[in-house]
Short mmCIF file of C-alpha atoms in Angstrom, two decimals:
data_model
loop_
_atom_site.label_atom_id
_atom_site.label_comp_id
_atom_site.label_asym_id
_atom_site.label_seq_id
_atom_site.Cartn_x
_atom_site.Cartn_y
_atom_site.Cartn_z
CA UNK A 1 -0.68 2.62 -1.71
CA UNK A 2 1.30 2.41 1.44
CA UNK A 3 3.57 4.97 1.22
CA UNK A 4 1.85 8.58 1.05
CA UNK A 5 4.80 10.86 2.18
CA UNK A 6 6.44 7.76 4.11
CA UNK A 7 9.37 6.30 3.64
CA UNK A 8 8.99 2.45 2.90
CA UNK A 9 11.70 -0.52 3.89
CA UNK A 10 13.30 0.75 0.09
CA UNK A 11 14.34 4.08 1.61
CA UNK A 12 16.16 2.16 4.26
CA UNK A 13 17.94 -0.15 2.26
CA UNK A 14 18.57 2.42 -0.38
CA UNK A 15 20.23 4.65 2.18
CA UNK A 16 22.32 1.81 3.16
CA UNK A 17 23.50 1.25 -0.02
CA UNK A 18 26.28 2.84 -0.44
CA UNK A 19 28.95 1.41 1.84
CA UNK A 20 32.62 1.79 2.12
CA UNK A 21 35.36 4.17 0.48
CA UNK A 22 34.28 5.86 -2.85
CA UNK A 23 37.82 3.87 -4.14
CA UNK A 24 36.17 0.64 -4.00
CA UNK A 25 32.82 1.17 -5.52
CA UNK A 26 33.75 -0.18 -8.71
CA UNK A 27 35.15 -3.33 -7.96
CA UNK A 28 31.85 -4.18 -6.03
CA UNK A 29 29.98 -6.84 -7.50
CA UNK A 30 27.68 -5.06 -10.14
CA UNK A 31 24.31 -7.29 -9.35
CA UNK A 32 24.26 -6.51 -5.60
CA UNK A 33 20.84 -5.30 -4.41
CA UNK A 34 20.79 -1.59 -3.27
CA UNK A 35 20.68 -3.05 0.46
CA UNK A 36 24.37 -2.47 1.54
CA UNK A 37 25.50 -0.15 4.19
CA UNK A 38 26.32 3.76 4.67
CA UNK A 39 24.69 6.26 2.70
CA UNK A 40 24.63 8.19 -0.72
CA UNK A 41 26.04 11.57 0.97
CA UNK A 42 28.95 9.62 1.81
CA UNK A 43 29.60 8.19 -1.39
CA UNK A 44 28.73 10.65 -3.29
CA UNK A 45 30.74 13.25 -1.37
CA UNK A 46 27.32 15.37 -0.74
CA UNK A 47 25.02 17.07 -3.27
CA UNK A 48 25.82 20.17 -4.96
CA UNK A 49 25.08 23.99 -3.51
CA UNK A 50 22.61 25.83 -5.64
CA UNK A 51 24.75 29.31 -5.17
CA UNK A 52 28.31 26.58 -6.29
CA UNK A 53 29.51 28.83 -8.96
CA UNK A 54 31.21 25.65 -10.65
CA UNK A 55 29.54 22.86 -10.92
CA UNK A 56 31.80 19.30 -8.99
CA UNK A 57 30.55 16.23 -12.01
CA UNK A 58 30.13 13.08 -10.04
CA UNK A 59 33.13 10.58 -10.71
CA UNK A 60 32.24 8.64 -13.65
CA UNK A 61 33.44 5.11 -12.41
CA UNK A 62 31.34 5.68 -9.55
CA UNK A 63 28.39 7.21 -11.96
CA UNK A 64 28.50 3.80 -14.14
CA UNK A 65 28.88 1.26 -10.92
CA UNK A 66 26.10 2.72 -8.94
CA UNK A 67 24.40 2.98 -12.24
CA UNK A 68 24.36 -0.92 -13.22
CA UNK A 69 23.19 -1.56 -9.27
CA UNK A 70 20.29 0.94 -9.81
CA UNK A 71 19.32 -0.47 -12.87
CA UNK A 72 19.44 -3.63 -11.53
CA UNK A 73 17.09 -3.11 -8.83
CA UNK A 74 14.47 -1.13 -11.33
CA UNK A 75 14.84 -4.93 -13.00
CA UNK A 76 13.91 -6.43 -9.87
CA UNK A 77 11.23 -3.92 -9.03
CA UNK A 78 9.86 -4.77 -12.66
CA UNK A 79 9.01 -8.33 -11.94
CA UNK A 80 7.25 -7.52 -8.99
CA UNK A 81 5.14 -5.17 -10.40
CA UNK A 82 4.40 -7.50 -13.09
CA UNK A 83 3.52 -10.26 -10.53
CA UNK A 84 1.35 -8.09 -8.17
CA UNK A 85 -0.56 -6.27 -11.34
CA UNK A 86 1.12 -2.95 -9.39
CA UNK A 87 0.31 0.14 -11.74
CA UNK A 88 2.66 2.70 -11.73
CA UNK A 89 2.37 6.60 -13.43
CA UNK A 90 5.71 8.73 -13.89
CA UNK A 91 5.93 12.40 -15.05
CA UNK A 92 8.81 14.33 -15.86
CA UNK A 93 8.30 17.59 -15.83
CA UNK A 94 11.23 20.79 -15.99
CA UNK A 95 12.76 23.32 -18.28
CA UNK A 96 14.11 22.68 -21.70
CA UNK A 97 17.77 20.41 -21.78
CA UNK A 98 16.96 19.95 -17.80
CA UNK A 99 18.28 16.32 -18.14
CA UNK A 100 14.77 14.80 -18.13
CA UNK A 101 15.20 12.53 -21.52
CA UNK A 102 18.71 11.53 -20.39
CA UNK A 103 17.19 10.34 -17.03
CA UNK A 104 14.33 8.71 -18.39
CA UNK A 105 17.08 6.46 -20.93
CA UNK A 106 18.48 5.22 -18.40
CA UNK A 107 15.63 4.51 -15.94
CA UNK A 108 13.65 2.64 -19.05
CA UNK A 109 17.18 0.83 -21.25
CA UNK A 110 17.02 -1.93 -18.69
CA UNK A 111 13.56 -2.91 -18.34
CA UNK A 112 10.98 -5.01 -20.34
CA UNK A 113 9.49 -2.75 -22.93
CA UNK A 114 6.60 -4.55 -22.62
CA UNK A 115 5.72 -3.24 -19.29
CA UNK A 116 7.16 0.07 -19.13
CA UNK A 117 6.07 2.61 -21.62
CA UNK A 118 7.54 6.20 -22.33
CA UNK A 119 4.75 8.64 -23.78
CA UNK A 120 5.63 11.73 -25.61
CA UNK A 121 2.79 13.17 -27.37
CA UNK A 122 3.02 15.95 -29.26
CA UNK A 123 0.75 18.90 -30.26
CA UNK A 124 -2.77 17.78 -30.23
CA UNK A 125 -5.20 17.77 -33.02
CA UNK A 126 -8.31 19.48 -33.80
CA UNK A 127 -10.28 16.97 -32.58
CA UNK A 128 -8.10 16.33 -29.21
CA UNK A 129 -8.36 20.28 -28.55
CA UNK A 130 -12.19 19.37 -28.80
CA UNK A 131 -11.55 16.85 -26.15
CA UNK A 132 -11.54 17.27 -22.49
CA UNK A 133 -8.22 18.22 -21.68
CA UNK A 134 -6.63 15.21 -19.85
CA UNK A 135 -8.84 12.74 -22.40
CA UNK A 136 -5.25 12.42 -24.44
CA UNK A 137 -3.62 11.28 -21.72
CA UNK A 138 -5.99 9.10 -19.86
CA UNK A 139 -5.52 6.44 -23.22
CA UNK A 140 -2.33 5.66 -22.55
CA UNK A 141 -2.53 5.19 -19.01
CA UNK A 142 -1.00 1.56 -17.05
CA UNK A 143 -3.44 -1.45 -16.90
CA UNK A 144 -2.19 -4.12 -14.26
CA UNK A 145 1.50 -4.61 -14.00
CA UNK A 146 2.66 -1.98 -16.20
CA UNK A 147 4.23 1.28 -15.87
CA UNK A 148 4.13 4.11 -17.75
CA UNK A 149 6.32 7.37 -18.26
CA UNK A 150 5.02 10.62 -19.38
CA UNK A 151 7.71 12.77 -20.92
CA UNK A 152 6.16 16.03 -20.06
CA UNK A 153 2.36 15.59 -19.37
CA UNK A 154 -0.89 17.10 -18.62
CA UNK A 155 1.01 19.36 -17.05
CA UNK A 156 1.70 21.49 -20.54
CA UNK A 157 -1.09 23.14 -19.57
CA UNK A 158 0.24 24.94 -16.32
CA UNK A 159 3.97 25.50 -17.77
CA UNK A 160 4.71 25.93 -22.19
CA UNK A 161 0.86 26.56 -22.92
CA UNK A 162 0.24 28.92 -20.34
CA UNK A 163 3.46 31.05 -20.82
CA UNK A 164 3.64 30.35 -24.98
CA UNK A 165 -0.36 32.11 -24.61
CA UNK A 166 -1.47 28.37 -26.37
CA UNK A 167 -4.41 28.21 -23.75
CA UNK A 168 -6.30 31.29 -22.42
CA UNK A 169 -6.05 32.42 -18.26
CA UNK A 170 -9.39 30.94 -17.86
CA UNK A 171 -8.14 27.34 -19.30
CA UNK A 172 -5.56 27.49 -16.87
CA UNK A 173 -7.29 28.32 -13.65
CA UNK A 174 -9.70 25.07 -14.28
CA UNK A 175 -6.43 22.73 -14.95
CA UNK A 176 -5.16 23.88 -11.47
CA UNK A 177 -8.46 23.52 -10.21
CA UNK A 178 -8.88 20.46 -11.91
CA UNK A 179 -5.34 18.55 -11.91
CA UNK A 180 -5.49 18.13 -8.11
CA UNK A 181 -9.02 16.29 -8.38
CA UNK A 182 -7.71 14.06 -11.14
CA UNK A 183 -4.84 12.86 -9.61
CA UNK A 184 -6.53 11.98 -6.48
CA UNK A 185 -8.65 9.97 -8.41
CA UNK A 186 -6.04 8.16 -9.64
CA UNK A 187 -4.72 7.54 -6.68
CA UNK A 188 -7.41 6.58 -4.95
CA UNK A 189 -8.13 3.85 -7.66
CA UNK A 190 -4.13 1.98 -6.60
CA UNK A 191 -2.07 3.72 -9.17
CA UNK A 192 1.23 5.72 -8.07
CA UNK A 193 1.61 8.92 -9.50
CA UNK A 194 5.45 10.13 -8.93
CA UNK A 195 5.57 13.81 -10.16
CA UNK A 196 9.69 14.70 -10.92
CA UNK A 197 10.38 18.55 -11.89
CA UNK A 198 14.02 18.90 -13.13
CA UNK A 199 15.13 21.98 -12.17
CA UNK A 200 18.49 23.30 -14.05
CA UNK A 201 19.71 26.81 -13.91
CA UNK A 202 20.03 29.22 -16.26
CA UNK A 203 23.90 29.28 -16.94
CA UNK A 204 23.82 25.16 -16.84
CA UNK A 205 20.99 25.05 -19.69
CA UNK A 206 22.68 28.24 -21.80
CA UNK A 207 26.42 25.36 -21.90
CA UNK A 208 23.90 22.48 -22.86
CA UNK A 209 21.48 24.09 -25.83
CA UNK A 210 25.27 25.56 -27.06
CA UNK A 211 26.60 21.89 -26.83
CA UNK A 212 23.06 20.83 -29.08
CA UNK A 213 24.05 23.66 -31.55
CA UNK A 214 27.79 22.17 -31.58
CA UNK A 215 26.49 18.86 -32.24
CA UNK A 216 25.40 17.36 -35.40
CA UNK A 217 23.47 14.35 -33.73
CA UNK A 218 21.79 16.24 -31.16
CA UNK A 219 20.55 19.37 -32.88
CA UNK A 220 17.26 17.89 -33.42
CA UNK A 221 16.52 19.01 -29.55
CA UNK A 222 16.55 22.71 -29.93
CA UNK A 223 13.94 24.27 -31.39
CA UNK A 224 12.83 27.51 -32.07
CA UNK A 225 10.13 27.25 -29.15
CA UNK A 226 12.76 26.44 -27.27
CA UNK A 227 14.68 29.83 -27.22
CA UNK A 228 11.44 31.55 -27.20
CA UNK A 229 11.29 29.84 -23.69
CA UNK A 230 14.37 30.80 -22.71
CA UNK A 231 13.35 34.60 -23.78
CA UNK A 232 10.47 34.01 -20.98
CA UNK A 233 12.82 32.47 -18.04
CA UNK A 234 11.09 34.76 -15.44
CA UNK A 235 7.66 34.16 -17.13
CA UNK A 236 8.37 30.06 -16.70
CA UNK A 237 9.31 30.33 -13.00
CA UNK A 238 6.49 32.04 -11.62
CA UNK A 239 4.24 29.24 -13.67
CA UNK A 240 5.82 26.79 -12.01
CA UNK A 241 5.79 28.09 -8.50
CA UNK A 242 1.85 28.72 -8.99
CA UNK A 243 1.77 25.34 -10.47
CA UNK A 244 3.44 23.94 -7.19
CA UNK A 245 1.21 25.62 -5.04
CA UNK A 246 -1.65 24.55 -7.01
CA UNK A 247 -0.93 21.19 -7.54
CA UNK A 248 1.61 19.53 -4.81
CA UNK A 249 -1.34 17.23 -2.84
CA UNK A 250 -0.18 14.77 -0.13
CA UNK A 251 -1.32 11.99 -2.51
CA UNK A 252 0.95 13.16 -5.61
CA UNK A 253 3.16 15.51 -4.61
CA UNK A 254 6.26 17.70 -6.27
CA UNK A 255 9.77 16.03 -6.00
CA UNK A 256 12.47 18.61 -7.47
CA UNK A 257 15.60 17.32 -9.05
CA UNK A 258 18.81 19.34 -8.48
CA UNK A 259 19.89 18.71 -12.56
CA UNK A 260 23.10 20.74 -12.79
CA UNK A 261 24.98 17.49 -12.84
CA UNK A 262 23.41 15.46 -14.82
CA UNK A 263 24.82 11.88 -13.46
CA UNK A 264 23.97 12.94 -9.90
CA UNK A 265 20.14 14.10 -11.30
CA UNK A 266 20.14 10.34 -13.16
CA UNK A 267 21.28 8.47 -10.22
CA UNK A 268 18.93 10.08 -7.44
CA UNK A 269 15.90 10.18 -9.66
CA UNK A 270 16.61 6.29 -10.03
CA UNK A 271 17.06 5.53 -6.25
CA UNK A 272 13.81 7.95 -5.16
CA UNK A 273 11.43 6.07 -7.76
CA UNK A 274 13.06 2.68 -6.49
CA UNK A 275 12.40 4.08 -2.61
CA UNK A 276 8.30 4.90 -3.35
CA UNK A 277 7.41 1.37 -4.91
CA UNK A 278 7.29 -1.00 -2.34
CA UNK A 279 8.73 -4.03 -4.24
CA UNK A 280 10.31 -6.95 -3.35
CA UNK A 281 12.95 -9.36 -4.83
CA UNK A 282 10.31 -11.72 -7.20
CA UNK A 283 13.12 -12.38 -9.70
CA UNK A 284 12.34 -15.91 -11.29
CA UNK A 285 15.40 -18.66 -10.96
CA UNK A 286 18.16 -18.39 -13.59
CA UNK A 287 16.95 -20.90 -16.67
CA UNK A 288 19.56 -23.43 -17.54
CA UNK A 289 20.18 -24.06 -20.88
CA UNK A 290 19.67 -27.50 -21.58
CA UNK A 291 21.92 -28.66 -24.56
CA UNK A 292 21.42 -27.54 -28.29
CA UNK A 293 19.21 -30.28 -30.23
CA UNK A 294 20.86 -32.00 -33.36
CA UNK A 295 19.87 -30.26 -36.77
CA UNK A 296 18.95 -33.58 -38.25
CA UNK A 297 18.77 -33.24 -41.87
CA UNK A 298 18.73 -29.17 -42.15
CA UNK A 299 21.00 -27.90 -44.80
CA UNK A 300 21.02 -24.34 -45.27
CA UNK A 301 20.07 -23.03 -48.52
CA UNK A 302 23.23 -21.41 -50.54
CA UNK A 303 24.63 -18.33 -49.75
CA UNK A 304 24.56 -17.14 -53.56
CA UNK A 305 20.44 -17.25 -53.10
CA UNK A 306 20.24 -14.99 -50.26
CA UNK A 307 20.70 -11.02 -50.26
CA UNK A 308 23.65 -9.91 -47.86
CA UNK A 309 23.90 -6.59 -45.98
CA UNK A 310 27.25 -5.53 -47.97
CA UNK A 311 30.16 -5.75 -44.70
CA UNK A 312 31.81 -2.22 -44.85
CA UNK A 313 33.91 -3.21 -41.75
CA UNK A 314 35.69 -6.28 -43.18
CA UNK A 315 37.05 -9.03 -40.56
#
């Protein structure tokens, strides 16, 4: 791999990437590699104190610019991965309306669907809960060049199914016995394994399941099981700091993402993942269209034969 616990050239360039006054960040040009100068503390006017009563957002001009030039480099990362059959595991891991979805959107909406995958599985079958536990998982793992994203993963079994009583204690003490072993193997056979836990606090997450309840479109992400979690806050933390002990190994460890403000969570998720793949700038040469061919002796059939999607938003 390259880069167990050490930064590669990426982290270098990355924190050099953010030049200059905030003022001018948007007017930079949007397809510039992340390879500038200064860095993100001094753009970003520093990260936020856990103890900050209110929470500072992160200018949204700024958010969307630094968000295009991020994006842009995942692009670039992309074809190299896809050229140097570079396989690549991500899991996002963290309390209910943590930001994890909205960060995996935008670290997936630019790339090439065909070699990035998001999996989401849901409550396993009778059969699967005959399996071996990680069985599930291990189908949908990267072959060469690809990457894949695990929204929530194997690691159900330390956090919801240990605290929700789904598994019993003595499941859960051979996971964490377990995990550590699988994930070395992993490793050890040249995939990356980048472990994210979103951590949100509790009166961030009570303003964003409200705003789900408030809204219409979104109230399809709070579920009962949800505020049964949040009944078992205390319950959830100390499964996740057994779960860190447990599980945080020098060849996958634990990165934590401070997810009060959700565009700062988004952006430094995005530039961390960019800073542990050690890609390089493999972006084929623009193609030039060459002029549009003649249609000869096409004529297109009438309209009157063809079915039309009625236009409710006329010209």
């Amino acid at each position: 791999m390259g880069n167990k616990g050490k930064a590669t050239k990426h982290d270098q360039a990355n924190d050099k990437a953010c030049s200059g006054r905030v003022s001018d960040v948007a007017s930079e040009s949007l397809g510039a590699s992340a390879k500038d100068v200064g860095t993100p503390s001094e753009r970003f006017g520093g990260l936020i104190d856990d103890h900050q009563p209110k929470i500072v957002r992160l200018n949204k001009k700024l958010y969307e610019a630094e968000l295009i030039r991020l994006q842009t480099d995942l692009v670039r990362m992309q074809y190299w991965i896809r050229e140097t059959g570079y396989r690549m595991i991500v899991l996002f891991e963290g309390r209910d309306a943590a930001g994890k979805g909205g960060t995996i959107k935008r670290l997936t909406e630019p790339l090439n669907p065909r070699g990035c995958r998001v999996v989401a599985l849901g409550t396993p079958t009778e059969r699967q809960k005959s399996q071996w536990y990680f069985q599930r998982y291990v189908e949908h793992f990267p072959a060469a060049g690809e990457i894949v994203v695990f929204d929530r993963s194997w690691y159900n079994r330390a956090g919801v199914e240990r605290v929700m009583g789904f598994c019993s204690p003595e499941q859960v003490e051979q996971f964490l016995d377990d995990a550590p072993q699988f994930e070395r193997m992993l490793v050890r056979s040249g995939v990356l394994v980048l472990k994210y836990w979103f951590s949100v606090s509790d009166t961030e997450q009570e303003a964003r399941f409200q705003s789900r309840i408030d809204d219409p479109t979104r109230r399809w992400k709070l579920s009962l099981m949800d505020l049964e979690a949040r009944n078992r806050w205390v319950d959830f933390s100390r499964a996740k700091d057994e779960m860190f002990t447990r599980t945080n190994i020098p060849e996958a460890p634990w990165f934590t993402v401070e997810a009060d403000d959700k565009r700062r969570a988004r952006l430094n998720c995005l530039r961390h993942i960019l800073s542990k793949v050690p890609w390089e700038d493999m972006t084929p040469p623009r193609i030039k269209l060459p002029p549009r061919p003649k249609k000869g002796d096409y004529a297109r059939p009438p309209i009157n034969e063809q079915f039309f999607v009625p236009n409710g938003y006329p010209y």
